[in-house]
Short mmCIF file of C-alpha atoms in Angstrom, two decimals:
data_model
loop_
_atom_site.label_atom_id
_atom_site.label_comp_id
_atom_site.label_asym_id
_atom_site.label_seq_id
_atom_site.Cartn_x
_atom_site.Cartn_y
_atom_site.Cartn_z
CA UNK A 79 44.81 -10.07 -19.60
CA UNK A 80 47.49 -7.36 -20.78
CA UNK A 81 51.49 -8.90 -21.83
CA UNK A 82 52.92 -9.58 -18.35
CA UNK A 83 55.93 -7.89 -19.42
CA UNK A 84 54.37 -4.56 -20.09
CA UNK A 85 52.50 -4.88 -17.19
CA UNK A 86 55.96 -5.05 -14.90
CA UNK A 87 57.45 -2.28 -17.18
CA UNK A 88 54.59 0.18 -16.17
CA UNK A 89 54.51 -1.03 -12.74
CA UNK A 90 58.37 -0.52 -12.23
CA UNK A 91 58.08 2.84 -14.13
CA UNK A 92 55.58 4.26 -11.95
CA UNK A 93 57.30 3.07 -8.52
CA UNK A 94 60.92 4.82 -9.87
CA UNK A 95 59.62 8.25 -11.10
CA UNK A 96 57.51 8.76 -7.46
CA UNK A 97 58.95 10.01 -4.56
CA UNK A 98 60.00 7.16 -2.26
CA UNK A 99 59.13 9.85 1.11
CA UNK A 100 56.66 12.72 0.42
CA UNK A 101 58.58 15.48 2.40
CA UNK A 102 57.00 15.81 6.04
CA UNK A 103 58.57 19.50 6.39
CA UNK A 104 55.17 21.67 6.50
CA UNK A 105 55.34 24.69 3.57
CA UNK A 106 55.41 27.41 6.00
CA UNK A 107 58.31 26.38 8.21
CA UNK A 108 60.21 25.99 5.40
CA UNK A 109 59.16 29.75 4.32
CA UNK A 110 60.36 30.88 7.89
CA UNK A 111 63.60 29.01 8.05
CA UNK A 112 64.83 30.26 4.76
CA UNK A 113 64.29 33.95 6.46
CA UNK A 114 66.30 32.60 9.00
CA UNK A 115 69.19 31.46 7.15
CA UNK A 116 68.76 34.83 5.01
CA UNK A 117 69.07 36.91 8.07
CA UNK A 118 72.35 35.31 9.22
CA UNK A 119 73.77 35.63 5.66
CA UNK A 120 73.08 32.05 4.69
CA UNK A 121 76.17 31.35 7.25
CA UNK A 122 77.83 27.91 7.13
CA UNK A 123 76.34 25.83 9.39
CA UNK A 124 72.99 26.57 7.39
CA UNK A 125 74.25 24.48 4.26
CA UNK A 126 72.13 21.42 4.75
CA UNK A 127 69.08 23.79 4.33
CA UNK A 128 68.28 23.97 0.51
CA UNK A 129 65.22 23.97 -1.43
CA UNK A 130 65.06 20.33 -2.79
CA UNK A 131 65.34 18.74 1.21
CA UNK A 132 63.19 18.07 3.48
CA UNK A 133 63.80 20.55 6.12
CA UNK A 134 63.00 17.87 8.93
CA UNK A 135 66.30 16.51 8.02
CA UNK A 136 68.33 19.49 8.49
CA UNK A 137 70.88 20.51 10.50
CA UNK A 138 69.59 22.09 13.70
CA UNK A 139 66.17 21.82 13.83
CA UNK A 140 63.82 19.38 14.49
CA UNK A 141 60.06 18.11 13.65
CA UNK A 142 57.19 16.88 15.81
CA UNK A 143 57.03 13.38 14.65
CA UNK A 144 53.28 13.37 14.62
CA UNK A 145 52.36 16.82 13.16
CA UNK A 146 55.73 17.70 10.97
CA UNK A 147 56.06 21.20 12.25
CA UNK A 148 59.32 22.74 13.51
CA UNK A 149 59.40 22.44 17.04
CA UNK A 150 63.39 23.28 18.32
CA UNK A 151 66.01 25.13 16.49
CA UNK A 152 69.33 25.19 18.28
CA UNK A 153 72.56 26.86 17.05
CA UNK A 154 75.33 26.39 19.20
CA UNK A 155 78.69 26.80 19.36
CA UNK A 156 78.90 28.51 16.06
CA UNK A 157 80.86 32.27 15.53
CA UNK A 158 80.11 32.54 11.25
CA UNK A 159 76.13 33.47 12.49
CA UNK A 160 76.16 36.94 13.10
CA UNK A 161 73.63 39.28 13.62
CA UNK A 162 70.35 39.64 15.69
CA UNK A 163 67.91 36.76 16.27
CA UNK A 164 65.90 37.44 13.45
CA UNK A 165 62.12 38.00 13.43
CA UNK A 166 61.52 34.73 11.50
CA UNK A 167 61.63 32.59 14.61
CA UNK A 168 58.27 33.94 15.22
CA UNK A 169 56.69 32.73 12.15
CA UNK A 170 57.23 28.88 13.55
CA UNK A 171 54.20 28.99 15.16
CA UNK A 172 54.82 25.40 16.70
CA UNK A 173 58.19 26.09 18.22
CA UNK A 174 58.71 24.75 21.77
CA UNK A 175 62.64 25.03 22.10
CA UNK A 176 64.92 28.24 20.61
CA UNK A 177 68.40 27.76 21.99
CA UNK A 178 71.28 30.38 20.63
CA UNK A 179 74.30 29.13 22.87
CA UNK A 180 78.01 30.39 22.06
CA UNK A 181 76.92 32.28 19.54
CA UNK A 182 79.43 35.10 19.86
CA UNK A 183 78.01 37.15 17.19
CA UNK A 184 74.46 37.18 17.72
CA UNK A 185 74.03 40.90 18.76
CA UNK A 186 71.27 43.15 19.62
CA UNK A 187 67.92 42.66 21.94
CA UNK A 188 65.54 39.68 21.83
CA UNK A 189 63.01 40.41 18.91
CA UNK A 190 58.90 41.36 20.05
CA UNK A 191 58.30 38.06 16.94
CA UNK A 192 59.61 35.64 20.11
CA UNK A 193 56.25 36.44 21.55
CA UNK A 194 54.32 35.09 19.22
CA UNK A 195 55.73 31.67 19.92
CA UNK A 196 52.27 30.42 22.12
CA UNK A 197 54.38 26.79 22.70
CA UNK A 198 57.56 28.33 23.49
CA UNK A 199 58.47 25.42 26.74
CA UNK A 200 62.36 26.69 26.75
CA UNK A 201 64.41 30.38 25.72
CA UNK A 202 67.95 29.47 26.17
CA UNK A 203 70.65 32.54 24.83
CA UNK A 204 74.13 32.20 26.85
CA UNK A 205 77.47 33.26 25.81
CA UNK A 206 76.39 35.73 22.98
CA UNK A 207 76.18 39.30 22.45
CA UNK A 208 72.25 40.16 23.33
CA UNK A 209 72.00 43.54 24.67
CA UNK A 210 69.02 45.31 26.22
CA UNK A 211 66.37 44.42 29.48
CA UNK A 212 65.03 41.25 29.68
CA UNK A 213 61.52 41.84 27.57
CA UNK A 214 58.25 42.29 29.38
CA UNK A 215 56.81 39.89 27.13
CA UNK A 216 58.68 36.89 28.27
CA UNK A 217 56.63 36.68 30.99
CA UNK A 218 53.62 36.47 28.98
CA UNK A 219 54.22 33.43 27.05
CA UNK A 220 52.53 30.26 29.06
CA UNK A 221 54.29 27.47 28.01
#
């Protein structure tokens, strides 16, 4: 048998070099969320959204416990978030809840990209400066 001290040291070094918890966030979801952040000019609300952190732990988002896919994006009470709803939200295929409430600098029409969200159950846009008619494609969402 080998030296017990050497084996203990080897085990300890392997334990310390391994991440204690693997990132849960799906890489495609993380990429889409970075697209959202960029479209909103890196507003302060997205400060926790960094490449070296797990997007399932980010502020404003929620991941499904089983699939680890993003199921909720909720931006509320934020005057710094400005611009149109980014097309990148349509790249979150498992999104169930999309909320923009009290975001007065959110402007423009509801983007066609939302039609790609086949699991969307809840869309709440209120106290924003969205323009245009309610798009027909919203009636085609099945959830």
